CSV table of N, CA, C and O in Angstrom, one decimal:
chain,number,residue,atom,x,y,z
A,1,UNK,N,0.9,-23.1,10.4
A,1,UNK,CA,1.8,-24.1,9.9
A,1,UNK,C,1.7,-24.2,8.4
A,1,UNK,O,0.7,-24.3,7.7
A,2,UNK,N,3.0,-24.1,8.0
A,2,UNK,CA,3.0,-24.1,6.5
A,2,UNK,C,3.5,-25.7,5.7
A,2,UNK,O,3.3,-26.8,6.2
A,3,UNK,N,3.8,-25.6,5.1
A,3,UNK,CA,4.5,-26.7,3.7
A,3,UNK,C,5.5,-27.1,4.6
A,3,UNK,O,5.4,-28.2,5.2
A,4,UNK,N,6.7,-26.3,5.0
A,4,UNK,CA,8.1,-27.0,5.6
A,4,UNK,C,7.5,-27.4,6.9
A,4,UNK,O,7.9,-28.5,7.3
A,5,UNK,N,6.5,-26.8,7.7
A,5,UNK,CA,6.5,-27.6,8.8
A,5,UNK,C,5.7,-29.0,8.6
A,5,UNK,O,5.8,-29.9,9.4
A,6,UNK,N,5.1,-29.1,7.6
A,6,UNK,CA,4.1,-30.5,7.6
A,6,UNK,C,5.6,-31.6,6.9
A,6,UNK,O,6.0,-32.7,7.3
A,7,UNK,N,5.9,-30.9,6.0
A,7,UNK,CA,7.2,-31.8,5.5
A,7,UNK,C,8.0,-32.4,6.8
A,7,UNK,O,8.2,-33.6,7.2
A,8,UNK,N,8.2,-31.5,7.1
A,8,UNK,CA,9.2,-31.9,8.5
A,8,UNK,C,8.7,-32.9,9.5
A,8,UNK,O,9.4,-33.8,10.0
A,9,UNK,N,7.3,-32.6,9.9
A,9,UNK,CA,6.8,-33.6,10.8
A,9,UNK,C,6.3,-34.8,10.1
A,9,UNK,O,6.0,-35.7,10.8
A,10,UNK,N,6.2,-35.0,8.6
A,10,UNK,CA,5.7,-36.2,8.1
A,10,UNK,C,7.2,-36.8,8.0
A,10,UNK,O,7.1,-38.0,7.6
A,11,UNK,N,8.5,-36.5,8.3
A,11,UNK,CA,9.6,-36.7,8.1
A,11,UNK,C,10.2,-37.4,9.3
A,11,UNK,O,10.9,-38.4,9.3
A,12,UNK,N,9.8,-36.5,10.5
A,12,UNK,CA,10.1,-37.2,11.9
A,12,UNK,C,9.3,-38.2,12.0
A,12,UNK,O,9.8,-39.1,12.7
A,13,UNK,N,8.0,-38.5,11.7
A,13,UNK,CA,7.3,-39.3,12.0
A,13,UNK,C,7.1,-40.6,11.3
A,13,UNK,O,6.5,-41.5,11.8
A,14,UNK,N,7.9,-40.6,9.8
A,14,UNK,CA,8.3,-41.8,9.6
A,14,UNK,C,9.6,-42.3,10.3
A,14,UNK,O,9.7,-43.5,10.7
A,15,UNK,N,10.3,-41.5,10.5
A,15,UNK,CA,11.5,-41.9,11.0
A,15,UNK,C,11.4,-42.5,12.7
A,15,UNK,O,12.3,-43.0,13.4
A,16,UNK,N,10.4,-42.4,13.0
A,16,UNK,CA,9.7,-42.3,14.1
A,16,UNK,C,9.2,-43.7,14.4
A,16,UNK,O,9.7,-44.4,15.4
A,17,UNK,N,8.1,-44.1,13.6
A,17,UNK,CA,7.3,-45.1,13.1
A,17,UNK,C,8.1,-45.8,12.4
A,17,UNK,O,8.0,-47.0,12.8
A,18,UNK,N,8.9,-45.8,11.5
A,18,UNK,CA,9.3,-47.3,11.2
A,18,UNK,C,10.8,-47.5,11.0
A,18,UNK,O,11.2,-48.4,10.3
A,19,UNK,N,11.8,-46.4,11.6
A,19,UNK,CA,13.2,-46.8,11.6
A,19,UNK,C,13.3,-46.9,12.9
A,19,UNK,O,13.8,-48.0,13.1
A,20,UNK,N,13.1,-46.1,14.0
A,20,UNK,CA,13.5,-46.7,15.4
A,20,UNK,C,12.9,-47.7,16.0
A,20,UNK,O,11.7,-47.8,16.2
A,21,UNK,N,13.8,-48.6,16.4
A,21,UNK,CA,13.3,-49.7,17.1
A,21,UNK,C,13.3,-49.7,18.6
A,21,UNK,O,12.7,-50.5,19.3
A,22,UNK,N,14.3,-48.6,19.3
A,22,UNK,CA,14.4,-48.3,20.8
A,22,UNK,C,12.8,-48.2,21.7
A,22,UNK,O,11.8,-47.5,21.4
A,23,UNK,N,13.0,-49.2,22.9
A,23,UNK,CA,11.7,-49.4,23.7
A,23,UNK,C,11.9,-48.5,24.5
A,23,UNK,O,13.1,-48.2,25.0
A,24,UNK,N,10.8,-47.8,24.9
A,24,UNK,CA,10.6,-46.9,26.2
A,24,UNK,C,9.4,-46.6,27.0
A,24,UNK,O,8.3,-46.0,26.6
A,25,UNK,N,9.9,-47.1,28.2
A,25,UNK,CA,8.7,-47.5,28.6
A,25,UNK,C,7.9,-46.5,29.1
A,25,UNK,O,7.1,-46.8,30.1
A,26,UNK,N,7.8,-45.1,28.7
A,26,UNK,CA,6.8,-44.4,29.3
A,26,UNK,C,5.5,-44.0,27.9
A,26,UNK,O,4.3,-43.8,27.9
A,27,UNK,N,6.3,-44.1,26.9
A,27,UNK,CA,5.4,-44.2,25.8
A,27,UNK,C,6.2,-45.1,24.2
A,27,UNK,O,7.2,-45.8,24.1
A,28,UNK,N,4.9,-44.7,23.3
A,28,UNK,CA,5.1,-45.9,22.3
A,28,UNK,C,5.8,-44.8,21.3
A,28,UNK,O,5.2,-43.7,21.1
A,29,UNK,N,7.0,-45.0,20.7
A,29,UNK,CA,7.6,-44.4,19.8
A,29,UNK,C,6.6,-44.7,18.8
A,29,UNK,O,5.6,-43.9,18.8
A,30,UNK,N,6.6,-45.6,18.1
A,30,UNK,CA,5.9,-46.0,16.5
A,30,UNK,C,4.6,-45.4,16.9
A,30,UNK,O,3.9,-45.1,15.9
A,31,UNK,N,4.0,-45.0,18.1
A,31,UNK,CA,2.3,-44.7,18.0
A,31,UNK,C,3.0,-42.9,18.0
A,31,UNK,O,2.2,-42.4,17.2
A,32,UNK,N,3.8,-42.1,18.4
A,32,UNK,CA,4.3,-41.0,18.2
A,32,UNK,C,4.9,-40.6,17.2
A,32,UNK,O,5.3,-39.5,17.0
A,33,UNK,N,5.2,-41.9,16.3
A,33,UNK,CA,5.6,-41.4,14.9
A,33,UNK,C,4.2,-40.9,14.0
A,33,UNK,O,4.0,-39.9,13.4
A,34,UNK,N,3.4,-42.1,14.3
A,34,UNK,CA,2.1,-42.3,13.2
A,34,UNK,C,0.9,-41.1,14.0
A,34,UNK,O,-0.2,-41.1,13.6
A,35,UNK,N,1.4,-40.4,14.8
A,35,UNK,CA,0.7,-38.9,15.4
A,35,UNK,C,1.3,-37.9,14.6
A,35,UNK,O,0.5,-37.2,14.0
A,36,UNK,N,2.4,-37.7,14.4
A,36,UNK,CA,3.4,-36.4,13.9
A,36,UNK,C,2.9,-36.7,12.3
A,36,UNK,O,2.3,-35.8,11.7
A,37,UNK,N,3.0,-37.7,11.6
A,37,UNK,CA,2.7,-38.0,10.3
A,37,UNK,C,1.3,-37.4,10.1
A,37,UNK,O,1.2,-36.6,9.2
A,38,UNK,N,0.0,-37.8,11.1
A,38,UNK,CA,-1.1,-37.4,10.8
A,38,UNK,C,-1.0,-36.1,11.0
A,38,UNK,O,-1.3,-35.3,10.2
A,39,UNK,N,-0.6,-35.7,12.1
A,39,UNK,CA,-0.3,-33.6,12.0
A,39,UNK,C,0.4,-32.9,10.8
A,39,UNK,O,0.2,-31.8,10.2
A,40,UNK,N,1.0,-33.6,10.7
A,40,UNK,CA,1.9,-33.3,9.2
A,40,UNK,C,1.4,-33.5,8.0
A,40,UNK,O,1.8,-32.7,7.1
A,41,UNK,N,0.3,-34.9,7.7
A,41,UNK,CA,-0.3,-34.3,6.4
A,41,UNK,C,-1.6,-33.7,6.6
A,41,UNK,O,-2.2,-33.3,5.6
A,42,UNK,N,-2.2,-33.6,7.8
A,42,UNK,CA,-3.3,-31.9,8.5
A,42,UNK,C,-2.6,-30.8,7.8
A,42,UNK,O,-3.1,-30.2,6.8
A,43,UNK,N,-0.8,-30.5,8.8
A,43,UNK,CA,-0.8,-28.8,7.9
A,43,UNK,C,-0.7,-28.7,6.5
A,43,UNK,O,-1.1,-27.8,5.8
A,44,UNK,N,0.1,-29.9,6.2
A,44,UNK,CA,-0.5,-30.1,4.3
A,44,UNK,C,-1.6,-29.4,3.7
A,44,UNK,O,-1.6,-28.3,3.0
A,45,UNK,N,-2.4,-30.2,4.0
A,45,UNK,CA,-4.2,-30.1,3.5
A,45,UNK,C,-4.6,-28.4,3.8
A,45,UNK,O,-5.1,-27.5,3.0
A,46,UNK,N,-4.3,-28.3,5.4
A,46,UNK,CA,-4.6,-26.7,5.7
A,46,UNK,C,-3.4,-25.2,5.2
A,46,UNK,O,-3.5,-24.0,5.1
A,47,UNK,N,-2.3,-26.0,4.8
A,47,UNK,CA,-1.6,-24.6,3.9
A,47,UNK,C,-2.4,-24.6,2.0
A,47,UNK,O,-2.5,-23.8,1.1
A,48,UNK,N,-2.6,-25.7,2.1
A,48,UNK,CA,-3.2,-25.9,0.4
A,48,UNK,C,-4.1,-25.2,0.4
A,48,UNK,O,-4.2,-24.5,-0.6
A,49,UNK,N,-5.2,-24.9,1.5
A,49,UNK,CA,-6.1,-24.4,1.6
A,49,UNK,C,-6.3,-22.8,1.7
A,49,UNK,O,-7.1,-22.1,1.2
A,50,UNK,N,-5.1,-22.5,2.9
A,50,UNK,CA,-5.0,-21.3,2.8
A,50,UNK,C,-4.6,-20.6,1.7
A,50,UNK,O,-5.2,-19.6,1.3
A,51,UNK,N,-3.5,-21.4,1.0
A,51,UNK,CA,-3.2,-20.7,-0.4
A,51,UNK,C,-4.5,-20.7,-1.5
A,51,UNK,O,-4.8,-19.7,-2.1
A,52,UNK,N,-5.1,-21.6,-1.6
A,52,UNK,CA,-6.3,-21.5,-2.9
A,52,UNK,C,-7.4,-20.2,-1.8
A,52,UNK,O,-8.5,-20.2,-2.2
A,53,UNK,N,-7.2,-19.4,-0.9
A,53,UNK,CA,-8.2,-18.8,-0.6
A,53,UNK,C,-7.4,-17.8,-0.7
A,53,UNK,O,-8.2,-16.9,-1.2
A,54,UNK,N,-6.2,-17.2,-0.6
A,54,UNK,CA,-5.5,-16.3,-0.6
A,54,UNK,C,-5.3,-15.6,-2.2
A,54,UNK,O,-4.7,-14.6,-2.5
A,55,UNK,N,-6.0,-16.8,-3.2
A,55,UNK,CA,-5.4,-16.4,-4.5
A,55,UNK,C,-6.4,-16.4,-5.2
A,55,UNK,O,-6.4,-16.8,-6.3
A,56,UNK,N,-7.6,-16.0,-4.4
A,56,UNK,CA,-9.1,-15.7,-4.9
A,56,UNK,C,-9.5,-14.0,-5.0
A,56,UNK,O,-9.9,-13.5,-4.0
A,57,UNK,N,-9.2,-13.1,-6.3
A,57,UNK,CA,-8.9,-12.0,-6.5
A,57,UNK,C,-10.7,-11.7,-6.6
A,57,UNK,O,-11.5,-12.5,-7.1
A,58,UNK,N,-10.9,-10.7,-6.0
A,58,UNK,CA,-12.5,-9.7,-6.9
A,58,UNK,C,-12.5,-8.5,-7.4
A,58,UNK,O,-11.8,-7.7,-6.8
A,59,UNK,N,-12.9,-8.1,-8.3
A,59,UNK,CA,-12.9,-6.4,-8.3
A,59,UNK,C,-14.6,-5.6,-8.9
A,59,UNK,O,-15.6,-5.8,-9.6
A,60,UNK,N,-14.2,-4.8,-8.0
A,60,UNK,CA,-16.2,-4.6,-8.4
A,60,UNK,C,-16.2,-3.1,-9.0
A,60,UNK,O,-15.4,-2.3,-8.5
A,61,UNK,N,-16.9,-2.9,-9.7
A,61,UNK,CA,-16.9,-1.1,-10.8
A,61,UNK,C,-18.0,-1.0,-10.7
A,61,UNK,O,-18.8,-1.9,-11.0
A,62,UNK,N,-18.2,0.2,-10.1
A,62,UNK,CA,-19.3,0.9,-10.0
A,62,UNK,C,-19.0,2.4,-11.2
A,62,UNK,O,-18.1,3.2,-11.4
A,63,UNK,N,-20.6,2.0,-12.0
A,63,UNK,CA,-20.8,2.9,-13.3
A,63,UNK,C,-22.5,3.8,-12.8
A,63,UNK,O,-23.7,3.4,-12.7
A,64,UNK,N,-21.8,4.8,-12.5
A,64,UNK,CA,-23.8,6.0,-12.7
A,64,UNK,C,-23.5,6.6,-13.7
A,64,UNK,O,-22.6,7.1,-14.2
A,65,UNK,N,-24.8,6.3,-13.9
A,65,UNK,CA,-24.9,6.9,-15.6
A,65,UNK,C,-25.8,8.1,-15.0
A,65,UNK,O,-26.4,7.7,-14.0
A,66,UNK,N,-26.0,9.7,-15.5
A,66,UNK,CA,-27.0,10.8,-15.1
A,66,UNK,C,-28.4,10.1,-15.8
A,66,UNK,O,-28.5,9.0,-16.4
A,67,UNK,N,-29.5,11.3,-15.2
A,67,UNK,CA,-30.9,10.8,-15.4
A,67,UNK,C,-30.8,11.4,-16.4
A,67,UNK,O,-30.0,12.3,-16.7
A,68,UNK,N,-31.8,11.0,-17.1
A,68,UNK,CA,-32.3,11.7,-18.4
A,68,UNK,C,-32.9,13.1,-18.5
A,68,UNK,O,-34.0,13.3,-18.0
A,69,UNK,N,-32.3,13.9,-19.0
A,69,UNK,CA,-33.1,15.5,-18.9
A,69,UNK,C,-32.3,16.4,-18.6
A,69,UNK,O,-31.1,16.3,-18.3
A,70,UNK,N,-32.9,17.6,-18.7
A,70,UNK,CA,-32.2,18.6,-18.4
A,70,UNK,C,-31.6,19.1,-17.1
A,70,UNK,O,-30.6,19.8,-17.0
A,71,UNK,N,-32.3,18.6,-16.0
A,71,UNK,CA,-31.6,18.1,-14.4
A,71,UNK,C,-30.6,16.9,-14.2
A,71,UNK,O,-30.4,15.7,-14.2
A,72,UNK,N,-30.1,18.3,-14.0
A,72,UNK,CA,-28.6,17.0,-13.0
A,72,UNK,C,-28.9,16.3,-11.3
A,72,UNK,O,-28.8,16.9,-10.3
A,73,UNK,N,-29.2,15.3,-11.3
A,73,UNK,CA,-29.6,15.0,-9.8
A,73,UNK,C,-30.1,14.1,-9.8
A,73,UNK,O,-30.9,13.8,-10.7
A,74,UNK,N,-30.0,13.3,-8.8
A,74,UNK,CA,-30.1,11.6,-8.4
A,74,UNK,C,-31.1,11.1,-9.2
A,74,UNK,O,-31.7,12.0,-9.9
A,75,UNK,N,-31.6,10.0,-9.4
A,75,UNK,CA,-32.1,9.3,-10.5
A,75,UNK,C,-31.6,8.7,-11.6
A,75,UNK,O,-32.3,7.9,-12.3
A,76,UNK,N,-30.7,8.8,-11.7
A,76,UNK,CA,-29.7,7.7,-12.6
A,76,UNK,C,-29.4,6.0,-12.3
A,76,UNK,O,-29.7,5.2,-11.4
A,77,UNK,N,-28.9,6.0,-13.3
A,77,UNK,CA,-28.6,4.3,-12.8
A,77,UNK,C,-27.3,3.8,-12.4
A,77,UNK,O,-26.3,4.3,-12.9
A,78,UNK,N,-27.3,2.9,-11.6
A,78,UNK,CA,-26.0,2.7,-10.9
A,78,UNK,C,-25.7,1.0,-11.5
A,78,UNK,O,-26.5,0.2,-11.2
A,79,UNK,N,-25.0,0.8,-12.2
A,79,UNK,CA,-24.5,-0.4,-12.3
A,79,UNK,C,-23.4,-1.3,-11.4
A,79,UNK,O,-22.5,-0.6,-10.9
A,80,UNK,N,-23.2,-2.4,-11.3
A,80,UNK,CA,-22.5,-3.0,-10.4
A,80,UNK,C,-22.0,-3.7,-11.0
A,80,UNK,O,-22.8,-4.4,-11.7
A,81,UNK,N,-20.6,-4.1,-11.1
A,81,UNK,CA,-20.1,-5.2,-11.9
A,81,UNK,C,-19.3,-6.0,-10.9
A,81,UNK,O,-18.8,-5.5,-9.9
A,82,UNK,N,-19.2,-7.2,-11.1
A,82,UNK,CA,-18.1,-8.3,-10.3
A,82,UNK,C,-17.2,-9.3,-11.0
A,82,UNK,O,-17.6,-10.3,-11.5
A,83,UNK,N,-16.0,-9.0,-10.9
A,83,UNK,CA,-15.6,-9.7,-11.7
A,83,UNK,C,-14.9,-10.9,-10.6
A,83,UNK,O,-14.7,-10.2,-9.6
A,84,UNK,N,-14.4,-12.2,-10.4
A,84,UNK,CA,-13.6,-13.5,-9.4
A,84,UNK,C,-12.5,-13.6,-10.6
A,84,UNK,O,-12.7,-13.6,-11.8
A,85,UNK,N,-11.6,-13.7,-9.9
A,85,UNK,CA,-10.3,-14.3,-10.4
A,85,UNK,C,-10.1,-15.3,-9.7
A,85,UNK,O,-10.2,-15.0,-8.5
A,86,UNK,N,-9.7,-16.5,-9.9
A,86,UNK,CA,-9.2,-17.6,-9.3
A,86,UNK,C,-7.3,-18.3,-9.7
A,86,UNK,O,-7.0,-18.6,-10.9
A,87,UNK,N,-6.8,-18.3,-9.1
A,87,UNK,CA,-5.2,-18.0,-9.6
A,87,UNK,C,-5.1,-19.7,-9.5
A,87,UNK,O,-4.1,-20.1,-10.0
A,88,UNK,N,-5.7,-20.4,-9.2
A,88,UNK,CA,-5.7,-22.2,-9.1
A,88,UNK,C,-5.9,-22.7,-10.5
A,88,UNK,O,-5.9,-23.9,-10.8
């Protein structure tokens, strides 16, 4: 569920909740508006969320330096770098 769908159900659910006045007796309109509103600002909160995780960049570089000496062969050093990007 993204942005237009939370929009949309916080939309039906006011309209829901506090413009219809029609009784029906198998359930409560106004208590099914103030449900769609609370689902609706849920996918709010949870698309906000997907996007701030979606726009969390890393990049990691790996540097070996050779060993010292006239042999070529393992013993060198391996560095690790990390860089976070946060796009928020």
């Amino acid at each position: 569920m993204g942005f237009g769908v939370g929009v949309f159900l916080i939309l039906v659910g006011a309209i829901l909740a506090f413009a219809v006045q029609d009784a029906w007796s198998v359930m409560d309109l106004t208590m099914v508006g103030y449900i769609c509103i609370g689902v609706g600002i849920l996918a709010l909160i949870l698309g906000f969320v997907t996007l701030a995780s979606r726009r969390r960049r890393s990049e990691v570089t790996y540097r070996e330096t050779p060993a010292p000496g006239p042999q070529a062969g393992p013993g060198g050093n391996v560095e690790r770098t990390e860089h976070y990007r946060d796009g928020i």
